Short mmCIF file of C-alpha atoms in Angstrom, two decimals:
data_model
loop_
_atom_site.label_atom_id
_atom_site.label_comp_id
_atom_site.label_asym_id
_atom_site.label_seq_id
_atom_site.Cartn_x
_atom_site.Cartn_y
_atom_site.Cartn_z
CA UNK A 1 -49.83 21.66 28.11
CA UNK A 2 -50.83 19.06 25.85
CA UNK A 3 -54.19 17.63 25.67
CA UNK A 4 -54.91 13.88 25.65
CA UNK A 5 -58.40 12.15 25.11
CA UNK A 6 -59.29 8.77 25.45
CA UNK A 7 -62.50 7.65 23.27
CA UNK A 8 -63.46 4.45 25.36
CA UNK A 9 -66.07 1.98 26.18
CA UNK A 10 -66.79 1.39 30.27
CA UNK A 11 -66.89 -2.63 29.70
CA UNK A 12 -63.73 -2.67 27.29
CA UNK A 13 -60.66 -4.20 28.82
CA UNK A 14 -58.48 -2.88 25.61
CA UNK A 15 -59.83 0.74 27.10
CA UNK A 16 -59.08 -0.19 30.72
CA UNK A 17 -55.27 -1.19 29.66
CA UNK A 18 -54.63 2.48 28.46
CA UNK A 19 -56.24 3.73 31.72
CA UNK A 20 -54.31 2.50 33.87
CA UNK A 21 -51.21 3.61 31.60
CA UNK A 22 -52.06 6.79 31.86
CA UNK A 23 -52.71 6.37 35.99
CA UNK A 24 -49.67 4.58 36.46
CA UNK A 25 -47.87 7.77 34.88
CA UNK A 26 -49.65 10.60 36.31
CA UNK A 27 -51.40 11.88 32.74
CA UNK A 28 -54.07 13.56 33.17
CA UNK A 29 -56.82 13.19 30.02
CA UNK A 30 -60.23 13.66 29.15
CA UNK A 31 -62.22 10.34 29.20
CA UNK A 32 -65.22 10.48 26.37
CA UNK A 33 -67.88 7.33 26.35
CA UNK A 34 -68.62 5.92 23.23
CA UNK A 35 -71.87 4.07 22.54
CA UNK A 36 -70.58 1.30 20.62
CA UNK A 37 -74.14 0.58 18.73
CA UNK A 38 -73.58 4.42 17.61
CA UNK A 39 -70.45 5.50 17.59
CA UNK A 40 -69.52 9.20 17.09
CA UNK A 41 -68.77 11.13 14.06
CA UNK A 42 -65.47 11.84 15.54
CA UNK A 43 -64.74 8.33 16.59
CA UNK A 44 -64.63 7.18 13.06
CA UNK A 45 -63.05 9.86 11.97
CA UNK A 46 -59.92 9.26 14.35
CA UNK A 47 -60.23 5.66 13.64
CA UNK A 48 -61.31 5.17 9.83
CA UNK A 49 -59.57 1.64 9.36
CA UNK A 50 -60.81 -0.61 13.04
CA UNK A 51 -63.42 2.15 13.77
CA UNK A 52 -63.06 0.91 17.04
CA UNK A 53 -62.50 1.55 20.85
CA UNK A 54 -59.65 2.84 22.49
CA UNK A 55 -58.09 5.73 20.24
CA UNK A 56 -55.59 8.14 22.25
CA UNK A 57 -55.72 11.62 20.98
CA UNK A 58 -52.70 13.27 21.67
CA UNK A 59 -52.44 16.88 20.59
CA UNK A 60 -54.73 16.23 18.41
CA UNK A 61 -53.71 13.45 16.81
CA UNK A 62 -54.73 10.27 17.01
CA UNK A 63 -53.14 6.53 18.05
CA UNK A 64 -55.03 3.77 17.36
CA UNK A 65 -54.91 -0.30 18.72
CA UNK A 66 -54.23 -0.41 22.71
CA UNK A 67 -50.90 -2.02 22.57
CA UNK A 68 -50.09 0.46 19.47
CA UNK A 69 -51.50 3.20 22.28
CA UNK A 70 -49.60 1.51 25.48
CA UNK A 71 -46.08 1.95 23.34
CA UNK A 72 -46.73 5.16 22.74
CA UNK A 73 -47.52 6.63 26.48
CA UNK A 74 -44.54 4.59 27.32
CA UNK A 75 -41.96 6.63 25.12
CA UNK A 76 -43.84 9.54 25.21
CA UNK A 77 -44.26 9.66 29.45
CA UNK A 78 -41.06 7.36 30.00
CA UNK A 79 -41.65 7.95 34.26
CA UNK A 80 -42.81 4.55 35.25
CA UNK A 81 -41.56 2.65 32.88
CA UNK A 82 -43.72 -0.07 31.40
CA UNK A 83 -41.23 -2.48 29.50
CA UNK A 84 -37.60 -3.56 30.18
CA UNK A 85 -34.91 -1.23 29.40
CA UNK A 86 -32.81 -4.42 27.61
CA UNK A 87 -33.54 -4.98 24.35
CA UNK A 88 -33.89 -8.82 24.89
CA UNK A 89 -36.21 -8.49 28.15
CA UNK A 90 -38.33 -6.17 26.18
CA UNK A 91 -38.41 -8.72 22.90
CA UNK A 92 -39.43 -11.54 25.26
CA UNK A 93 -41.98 -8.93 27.24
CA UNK A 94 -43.66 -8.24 23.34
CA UNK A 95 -43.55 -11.96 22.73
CA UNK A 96 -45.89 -12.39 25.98
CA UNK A 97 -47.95 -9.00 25.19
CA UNK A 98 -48.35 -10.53 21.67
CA UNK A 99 -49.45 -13.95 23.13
CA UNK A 100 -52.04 -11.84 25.11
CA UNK A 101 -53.33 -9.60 22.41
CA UNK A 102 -53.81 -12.76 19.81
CA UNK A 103 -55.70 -14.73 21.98
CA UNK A 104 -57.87 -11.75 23.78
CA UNK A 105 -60.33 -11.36 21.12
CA UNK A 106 -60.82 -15.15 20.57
CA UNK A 107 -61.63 -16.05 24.51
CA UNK A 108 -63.75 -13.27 25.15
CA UNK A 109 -66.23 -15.26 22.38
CA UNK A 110 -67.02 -17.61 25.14
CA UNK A 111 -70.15 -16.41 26.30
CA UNK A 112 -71.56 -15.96 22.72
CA UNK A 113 -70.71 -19.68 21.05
CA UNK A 114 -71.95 -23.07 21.70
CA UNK A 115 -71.34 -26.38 21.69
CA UNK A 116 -67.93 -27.17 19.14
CA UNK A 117 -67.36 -23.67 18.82
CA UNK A 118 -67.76 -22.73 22.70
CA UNK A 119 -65.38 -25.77 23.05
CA UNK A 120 -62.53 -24.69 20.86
CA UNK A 121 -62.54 -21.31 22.75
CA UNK A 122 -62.11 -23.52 25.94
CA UNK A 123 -59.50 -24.22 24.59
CA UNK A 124 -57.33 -21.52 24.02
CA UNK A 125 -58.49 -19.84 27.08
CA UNK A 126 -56.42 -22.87 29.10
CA UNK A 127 -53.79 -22.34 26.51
CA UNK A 128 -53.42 -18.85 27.67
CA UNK A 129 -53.77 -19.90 31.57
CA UNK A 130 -51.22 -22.92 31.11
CA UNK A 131 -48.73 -20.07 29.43
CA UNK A 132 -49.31 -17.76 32.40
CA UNK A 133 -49.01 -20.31 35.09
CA UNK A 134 -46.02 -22.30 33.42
CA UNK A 135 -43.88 -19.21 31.46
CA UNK A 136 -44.80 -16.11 32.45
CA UNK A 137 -45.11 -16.40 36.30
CA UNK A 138 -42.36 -18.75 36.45
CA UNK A 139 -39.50 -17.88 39.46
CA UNK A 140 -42.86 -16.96 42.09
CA UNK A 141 -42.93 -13.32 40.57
CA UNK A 142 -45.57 -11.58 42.24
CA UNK A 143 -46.20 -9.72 39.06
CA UNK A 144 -44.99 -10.68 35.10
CA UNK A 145 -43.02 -7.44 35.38
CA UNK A 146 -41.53 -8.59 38.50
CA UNK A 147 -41.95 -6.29 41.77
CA UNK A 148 -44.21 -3.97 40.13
CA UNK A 149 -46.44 -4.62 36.61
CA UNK A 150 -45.68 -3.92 33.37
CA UNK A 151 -47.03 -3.74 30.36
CA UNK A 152 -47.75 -8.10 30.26
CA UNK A 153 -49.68 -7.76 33.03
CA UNK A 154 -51.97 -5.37 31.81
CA UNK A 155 -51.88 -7.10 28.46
CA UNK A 156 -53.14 -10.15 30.46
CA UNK A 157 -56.14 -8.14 31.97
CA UNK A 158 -58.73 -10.51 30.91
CA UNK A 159 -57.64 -12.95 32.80
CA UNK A 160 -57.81 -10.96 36.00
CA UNK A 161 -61.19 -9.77 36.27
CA UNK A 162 -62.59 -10.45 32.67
CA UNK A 163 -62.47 -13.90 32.92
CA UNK A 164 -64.84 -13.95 36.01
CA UNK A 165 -67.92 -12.34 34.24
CA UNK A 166 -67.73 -13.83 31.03
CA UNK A 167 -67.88 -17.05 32.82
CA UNK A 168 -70.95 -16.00 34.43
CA UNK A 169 -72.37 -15.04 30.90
CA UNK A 170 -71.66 -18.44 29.66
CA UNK A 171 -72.66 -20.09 32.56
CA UNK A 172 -69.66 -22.35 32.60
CA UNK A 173 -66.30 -22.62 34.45
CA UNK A 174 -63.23 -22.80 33.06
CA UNK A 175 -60.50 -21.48 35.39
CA UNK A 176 -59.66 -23.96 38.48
CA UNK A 177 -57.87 -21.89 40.72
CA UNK A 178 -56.14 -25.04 42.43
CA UNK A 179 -54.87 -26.20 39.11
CA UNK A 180 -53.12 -21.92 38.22
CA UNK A 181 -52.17 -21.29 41.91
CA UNK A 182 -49.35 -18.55 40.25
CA UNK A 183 -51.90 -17.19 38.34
CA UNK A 184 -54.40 -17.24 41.20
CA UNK A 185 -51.56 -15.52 42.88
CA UNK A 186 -51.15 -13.36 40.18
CA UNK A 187 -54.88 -12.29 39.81
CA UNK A 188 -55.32 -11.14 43.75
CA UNK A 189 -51.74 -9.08 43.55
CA UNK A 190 -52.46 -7.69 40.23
CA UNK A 191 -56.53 -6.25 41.62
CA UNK A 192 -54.84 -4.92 44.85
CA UNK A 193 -52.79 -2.51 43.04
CA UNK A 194 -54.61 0.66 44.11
CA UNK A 195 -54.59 1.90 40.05
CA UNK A 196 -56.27 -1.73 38.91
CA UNK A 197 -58.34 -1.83 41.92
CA UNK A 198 -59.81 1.73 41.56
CA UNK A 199 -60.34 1.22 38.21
CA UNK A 200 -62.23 -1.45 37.20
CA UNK A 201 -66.05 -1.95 35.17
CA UNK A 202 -68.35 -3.12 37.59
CA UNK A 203 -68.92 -6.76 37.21
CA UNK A 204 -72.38 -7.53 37.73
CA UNK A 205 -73.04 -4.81 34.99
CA UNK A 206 -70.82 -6.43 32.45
CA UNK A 207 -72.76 -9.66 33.19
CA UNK A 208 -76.22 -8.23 32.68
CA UNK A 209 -74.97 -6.76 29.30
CA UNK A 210 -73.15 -9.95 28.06
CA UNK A 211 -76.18 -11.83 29.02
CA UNK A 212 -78.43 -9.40 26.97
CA UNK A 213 -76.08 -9.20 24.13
CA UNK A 214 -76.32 -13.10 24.00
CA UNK A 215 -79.86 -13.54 24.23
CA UNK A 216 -79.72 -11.27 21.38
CA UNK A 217 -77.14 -12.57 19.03
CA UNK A 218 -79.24 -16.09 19.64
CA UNK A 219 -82.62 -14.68 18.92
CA UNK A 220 -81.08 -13.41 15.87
CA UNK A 221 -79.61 -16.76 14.84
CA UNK A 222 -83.38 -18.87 14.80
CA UNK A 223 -85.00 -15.77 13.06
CA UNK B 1 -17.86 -10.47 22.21
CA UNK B 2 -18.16 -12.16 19.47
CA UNK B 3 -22.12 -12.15 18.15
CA UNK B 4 -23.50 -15.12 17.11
CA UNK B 5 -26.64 -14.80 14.79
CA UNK B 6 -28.75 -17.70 13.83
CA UNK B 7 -32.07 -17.53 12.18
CA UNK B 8 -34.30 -20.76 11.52
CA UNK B 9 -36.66 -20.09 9.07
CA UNK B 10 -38.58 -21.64 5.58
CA UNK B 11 -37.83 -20.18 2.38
CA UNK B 12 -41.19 -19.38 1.48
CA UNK B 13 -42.13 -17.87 4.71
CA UNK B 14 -43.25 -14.07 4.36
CA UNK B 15 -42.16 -14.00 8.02
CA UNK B 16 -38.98 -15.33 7.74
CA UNK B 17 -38.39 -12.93 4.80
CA UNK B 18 -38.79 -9.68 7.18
CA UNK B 19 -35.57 -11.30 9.65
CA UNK B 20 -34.09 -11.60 6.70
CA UNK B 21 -34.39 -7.97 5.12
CA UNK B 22 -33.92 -6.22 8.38
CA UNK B 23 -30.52 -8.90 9.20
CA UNK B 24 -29.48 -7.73 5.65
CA UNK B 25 -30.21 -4.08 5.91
CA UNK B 26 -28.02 -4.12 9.13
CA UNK B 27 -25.26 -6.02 6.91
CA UNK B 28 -25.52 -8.69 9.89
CA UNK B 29 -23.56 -11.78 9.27
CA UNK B 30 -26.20 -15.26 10.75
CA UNK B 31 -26.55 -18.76 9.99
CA UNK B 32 -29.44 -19.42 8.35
CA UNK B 33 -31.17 -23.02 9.02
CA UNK B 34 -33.60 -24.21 7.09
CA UNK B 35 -36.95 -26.22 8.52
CA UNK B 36 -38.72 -28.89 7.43
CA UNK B 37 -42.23 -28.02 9.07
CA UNK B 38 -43.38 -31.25 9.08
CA UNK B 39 -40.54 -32.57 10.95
CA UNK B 40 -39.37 -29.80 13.12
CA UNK B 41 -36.19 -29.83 14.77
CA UNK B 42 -34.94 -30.10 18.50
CA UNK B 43 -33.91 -26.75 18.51
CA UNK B 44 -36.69 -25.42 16.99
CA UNK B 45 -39.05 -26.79 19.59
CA UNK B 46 -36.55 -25.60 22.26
CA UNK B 47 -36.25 -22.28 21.28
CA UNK B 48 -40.16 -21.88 20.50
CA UNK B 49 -41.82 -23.93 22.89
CA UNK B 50 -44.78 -22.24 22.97
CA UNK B 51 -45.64 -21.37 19.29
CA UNK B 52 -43.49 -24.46 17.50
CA UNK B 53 -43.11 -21.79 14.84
CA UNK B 54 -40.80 -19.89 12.58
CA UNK B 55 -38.96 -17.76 11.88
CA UNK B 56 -36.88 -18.11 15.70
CA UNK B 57 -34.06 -15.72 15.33
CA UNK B 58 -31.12 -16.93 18.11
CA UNK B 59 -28.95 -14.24 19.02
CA UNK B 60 -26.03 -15.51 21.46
CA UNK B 61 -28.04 -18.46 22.34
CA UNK B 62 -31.02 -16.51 23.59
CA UNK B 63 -34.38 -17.16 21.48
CA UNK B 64 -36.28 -14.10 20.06
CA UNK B 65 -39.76 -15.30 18.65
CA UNK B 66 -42.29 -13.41 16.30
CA UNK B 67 -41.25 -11.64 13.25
CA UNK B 68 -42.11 -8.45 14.09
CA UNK B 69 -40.49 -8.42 17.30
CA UNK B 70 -37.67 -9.78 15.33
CA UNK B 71 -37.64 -6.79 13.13
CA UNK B 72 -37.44 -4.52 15.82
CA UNK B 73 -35.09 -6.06 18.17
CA UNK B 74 -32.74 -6.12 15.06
CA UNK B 75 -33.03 -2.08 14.55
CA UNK B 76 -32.53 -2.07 18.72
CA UNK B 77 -29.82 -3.92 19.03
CA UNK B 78 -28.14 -2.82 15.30
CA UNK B 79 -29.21 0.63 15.79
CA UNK B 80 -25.63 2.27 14.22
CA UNK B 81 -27.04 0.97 11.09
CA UNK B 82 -30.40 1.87 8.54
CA UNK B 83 -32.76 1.96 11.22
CA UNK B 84 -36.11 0.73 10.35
CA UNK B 85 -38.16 2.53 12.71
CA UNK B 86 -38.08 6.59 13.22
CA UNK B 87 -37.33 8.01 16.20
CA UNK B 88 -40.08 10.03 16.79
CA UNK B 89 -42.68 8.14 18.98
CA UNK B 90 -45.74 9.44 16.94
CA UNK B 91 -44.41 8.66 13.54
CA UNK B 92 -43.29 4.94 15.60
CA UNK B 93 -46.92 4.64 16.33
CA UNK B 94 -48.03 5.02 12.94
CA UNK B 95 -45.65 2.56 11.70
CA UNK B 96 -46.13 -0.19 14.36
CA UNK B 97 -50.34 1.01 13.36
CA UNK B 98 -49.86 -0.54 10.01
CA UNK B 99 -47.17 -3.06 10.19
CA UNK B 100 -50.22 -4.35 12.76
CA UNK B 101 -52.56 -3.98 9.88
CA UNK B 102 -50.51 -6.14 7.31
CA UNK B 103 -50.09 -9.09 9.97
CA UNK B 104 -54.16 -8.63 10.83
CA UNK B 105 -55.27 -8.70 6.57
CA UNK B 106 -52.51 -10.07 3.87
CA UNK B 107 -51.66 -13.82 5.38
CA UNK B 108 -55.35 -14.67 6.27
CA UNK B 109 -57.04 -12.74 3.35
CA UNK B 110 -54.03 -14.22 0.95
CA UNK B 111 -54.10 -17.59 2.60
CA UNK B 112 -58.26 -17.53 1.79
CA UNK B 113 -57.37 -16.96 -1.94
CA UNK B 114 -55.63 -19.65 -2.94
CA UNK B 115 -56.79 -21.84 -0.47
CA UNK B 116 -60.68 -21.36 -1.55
CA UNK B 117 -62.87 -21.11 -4.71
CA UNK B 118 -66.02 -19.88 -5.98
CA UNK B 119 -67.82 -17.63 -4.04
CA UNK B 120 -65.71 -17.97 -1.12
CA UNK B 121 -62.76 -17.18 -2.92
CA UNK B 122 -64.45 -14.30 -4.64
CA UNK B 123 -65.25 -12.34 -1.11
CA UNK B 124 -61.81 -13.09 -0.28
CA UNK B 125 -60.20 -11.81 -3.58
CA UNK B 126 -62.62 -8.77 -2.77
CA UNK B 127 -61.20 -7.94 0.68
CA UNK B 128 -57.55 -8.70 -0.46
CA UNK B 129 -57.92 -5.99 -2.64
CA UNK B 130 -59.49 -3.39 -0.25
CA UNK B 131 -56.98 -4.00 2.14
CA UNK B 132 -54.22 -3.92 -0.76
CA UNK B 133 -55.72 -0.19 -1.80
CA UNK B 134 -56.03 0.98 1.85
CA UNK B 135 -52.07 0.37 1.84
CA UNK B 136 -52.10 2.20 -1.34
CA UNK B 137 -53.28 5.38 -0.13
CA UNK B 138 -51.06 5.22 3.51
CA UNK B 139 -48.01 5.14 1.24
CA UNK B 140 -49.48 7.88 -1.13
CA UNK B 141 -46.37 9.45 -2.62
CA UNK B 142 -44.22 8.66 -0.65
CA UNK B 143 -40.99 6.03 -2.38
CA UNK B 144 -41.90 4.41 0.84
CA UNK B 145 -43.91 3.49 3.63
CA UNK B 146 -41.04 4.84 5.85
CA UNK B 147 -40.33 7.98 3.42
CA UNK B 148 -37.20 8.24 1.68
CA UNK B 149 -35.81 4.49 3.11
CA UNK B 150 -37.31 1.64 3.69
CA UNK B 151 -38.72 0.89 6.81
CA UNK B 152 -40.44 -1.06 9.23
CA UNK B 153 -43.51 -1.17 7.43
CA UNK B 154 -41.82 -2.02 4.31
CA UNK B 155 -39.89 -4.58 6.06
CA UNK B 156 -43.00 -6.04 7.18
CA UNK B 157 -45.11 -5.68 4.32
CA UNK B 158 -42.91 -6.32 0.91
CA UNK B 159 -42.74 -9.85 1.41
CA UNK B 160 -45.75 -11.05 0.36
CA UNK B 161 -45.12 -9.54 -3.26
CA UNK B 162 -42.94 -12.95 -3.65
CA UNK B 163 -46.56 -14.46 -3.19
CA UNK B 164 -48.21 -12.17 -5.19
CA UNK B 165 -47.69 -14.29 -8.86
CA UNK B 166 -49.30 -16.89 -7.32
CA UNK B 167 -52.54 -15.47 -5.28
CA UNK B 168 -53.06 -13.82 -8.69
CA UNK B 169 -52.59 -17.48 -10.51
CA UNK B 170 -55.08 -19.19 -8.14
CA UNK B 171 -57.54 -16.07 -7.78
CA UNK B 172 -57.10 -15.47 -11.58
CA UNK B 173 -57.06 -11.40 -11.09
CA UNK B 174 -54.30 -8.70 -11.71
CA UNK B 175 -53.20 -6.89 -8.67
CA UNK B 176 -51.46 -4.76 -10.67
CA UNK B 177 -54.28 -3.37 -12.57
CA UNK B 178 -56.46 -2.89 -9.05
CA UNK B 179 -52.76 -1.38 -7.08
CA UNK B 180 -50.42 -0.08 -9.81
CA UNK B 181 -48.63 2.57 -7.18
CA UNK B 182 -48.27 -0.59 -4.90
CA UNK B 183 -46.53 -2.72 -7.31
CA UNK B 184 -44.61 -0.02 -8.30
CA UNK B 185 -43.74 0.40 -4.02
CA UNK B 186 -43.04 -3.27 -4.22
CA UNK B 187 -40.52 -3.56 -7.30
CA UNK B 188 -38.80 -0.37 -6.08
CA UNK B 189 -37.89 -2.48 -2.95
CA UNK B 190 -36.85 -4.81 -4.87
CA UNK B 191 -34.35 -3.19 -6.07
CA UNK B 192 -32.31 -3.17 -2.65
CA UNK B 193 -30.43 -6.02 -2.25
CA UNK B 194 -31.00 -6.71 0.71
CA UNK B 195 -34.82 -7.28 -0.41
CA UNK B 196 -33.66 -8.99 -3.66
CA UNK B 197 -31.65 -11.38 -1.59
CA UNK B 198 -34.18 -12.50 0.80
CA UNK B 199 -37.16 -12.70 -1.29
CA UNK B 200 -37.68 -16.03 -3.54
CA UNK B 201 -38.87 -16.18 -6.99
CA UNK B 202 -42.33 -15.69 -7.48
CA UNK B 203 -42.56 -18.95 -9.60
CA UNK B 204 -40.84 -20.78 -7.71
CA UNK B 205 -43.77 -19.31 -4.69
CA UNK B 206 -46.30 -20.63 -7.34
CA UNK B 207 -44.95 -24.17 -7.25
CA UNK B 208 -44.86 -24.77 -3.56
CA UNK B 209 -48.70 -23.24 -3.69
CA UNK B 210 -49.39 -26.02 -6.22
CA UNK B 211 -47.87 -28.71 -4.44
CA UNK B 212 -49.53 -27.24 -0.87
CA UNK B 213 -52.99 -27.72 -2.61
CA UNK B 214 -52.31 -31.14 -3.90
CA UNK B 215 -51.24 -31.81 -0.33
CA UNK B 216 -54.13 -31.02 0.79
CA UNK B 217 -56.45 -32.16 -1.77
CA UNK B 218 -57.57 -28.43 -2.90
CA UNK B 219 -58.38 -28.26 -6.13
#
């Protein structure tokens, strides 16, 4: 049988989406931690170009970029299928998983920027909870896949238990649950699916390091 | 049924360009509407709400947004035709890899040369060319990023050689003496007409560069 690996980080939600992936189709792999102040030998080896957190080694060979990596499982392990079978359904599905991925990296900054800065990622964070709440979710789907989740939901991870601690890092609120009441529907349905909800990072540990890693990054800035 | 194809798009766009090769490869008949970006149409902002943006390609009504997913919901639907992408899911990874890694460098690191100068536009020119060489050696020896046909990562990529002429104009450099195997990738593709007809002239590129940095008062 062929051997998968997953080269992850515990706090990394682009690591989580291929976890659950890979739960959600019955794969079984070999998880290895990566210290991302010193990552492996092997790590950059598999992943020259991003040199980054999660690479899927398949047989050997190695997929890099999560979304890259969730396409992959899907056609490779197509029980459970994590995007439409119609062509147009699956453009539109990309188009939201897209949306996701783009903005991802630029929200997660929140905890780590100030003033201006911290304020333009305010900003796109309620761009990406006004496209959930007035797209995606539209028609009272319990899930963006519909009955069960697909691959937009897990592209839109952060927002469903991401959001939370980074919030706590910044010390400042940006989601309003009465103002996103699909997405606030959304969030609860999408953490009681036993696969999310048994696999999550533990919150109050993200928090400590974000808090850490901030206190650093600003220490560095008035040296 | 009959299938109605219409793409809006601006002639300059690298992204529009990629609708347009892979439309062309598939010898798919569309009406192509041109945008004014600073006075966007109805159906523009219908069929992109979200974004506002082009290329939106409109197949039977129903909007399709993002160039890429463009690309590949052409060689879905079309797939009786030069398909873009391989079948096999690893070598699909690979490609969808670096057709990732063109849309994450060339428009920014591009955009930063002509837009900047000095030492900004230096570090810029600098990076451009790394990412341009990185390319370089993923082709190898290959005629093609997709092997002996071009492919999605062609598709995606071989645009921005119409914008070439003119990051090399502003940046004052020669990509062809840092990436001769690349230029010789690019005019190979070139040679397709389906890339020859959806690709404007590189001077004509320059121009609308010029004008853009009079617009906006860069010098």
């Amino acid at each position: 049988m062929a051997v998968v690996k997953l080269f992850g980080a515990w706090l990394s939600p682009y690591v989580f989406r291929v976890i659950w992936a890979l739960k959600l189709k019955g794969i079984p792999y070999e998880y290895i931690e990566e210290d991302l102040s010193n990552k492996s030998p092997l790590l950059l080896q598999y992943n020259p170009i991003h040199k980054k957190v999660p690479v899927l080694v398949h047989d050997g060979k190695p997929v890099c970029e999560s979304t890259v990596i969730l396409r992959y499982v899907d056609e490779i392990w197509p029980q459970n299928p994590l995007l439409p079978a119609d062509p147009y359904d699956r453009a539109v599905a990309l188009f939201w998983i897209k949306f996701a991925d783009d903005k991802s990296p630029i929200i997660a900054k929140l905890y780590r920027t100030e003033d201006e800065e911290q304020q333009a990622v305010v900003k796109e964070w309620l761009e990406m909870l006004e496209a959930m709440e007035e797209h995606v979710l539209i028609g009272g789907k319990k899930f963006c896949g519909g009955d069960e989740i697909n691959m937009v939901d897990i592209a839109f991870c952060m927002i469903a238990h991401w959001l939370g601690v980074i919030e706590d890092a910044a010390g400042l609120k940006v989601f309003e649950p009465h103002k996103f009441p699909r997405v606030s529907s959304w969030i609860q349905n999408f953490k009681s699916v036993p696969i999310i909800k048994y696999n999550l990072p533990n919150t109050d540990k993200i928090v400590a390091y974000l808090k850490r890693r901030k206190e650093m990054l600003l220490t560095s800035k008035s040296n | 049924m009959a299938e109605e194809v219409v793409l809006l798009d601006f002639w300059p766009s690298p992204f529009g360009m990629r609708s347009r090769i892979a439309l062309a490869e598939k010898g798919i008949k569309y009406e192509y509407k041109e945008e004014d970006l600073r006075n966007k149409s109805a159906l523009l902002l219908q069929m992109n709400p979200v974004h506002k943006k082009i290329p939106v390609l409109i197949h039977n009504g129903k909007p399709v947004c993002e160039s890429l997913i463009q690309v590949q919901y052409i060689d879905e639907v079309w797939h009786d035709k030069a398909p873009l992408l391989p079948s096999d899911p690893y070598q699909k990874a690979t490609g969808r890899f670096w057709a990732d890694y063109v849309d994450k460098k060339i428009y920014d690191l591009g955009s930063r040369v002509w837009k900047t100068k000095g030492e900004e536009q230096a570090t810029a020119k600098k990076e451009f060319i790394e990412t341009l060489k990185l390319l370089e050696k993923e082709l190898g020896d290959k005629p093609y990023f997709g092997g002996e046909s071009l492919g999605y990562v062609d598709v995606a990529f071989i645009p921005f050689y119409s914008w070439f002429y003119a990051y090399e104009k502003c940046g004052n450099f020669s990509i062809e003496a840092e990436c001769p195997k690349l230029i010789a990738w690019a005019k190979r593709c070139t040679q397709k007409e389906s890339v020859a007809k959806s690709l404007p002239d590189q001077q004509k590129v320059y121009d609308f560069i010029l004008e853009m940095k009079k617009r906006f008062g860069i010098e």
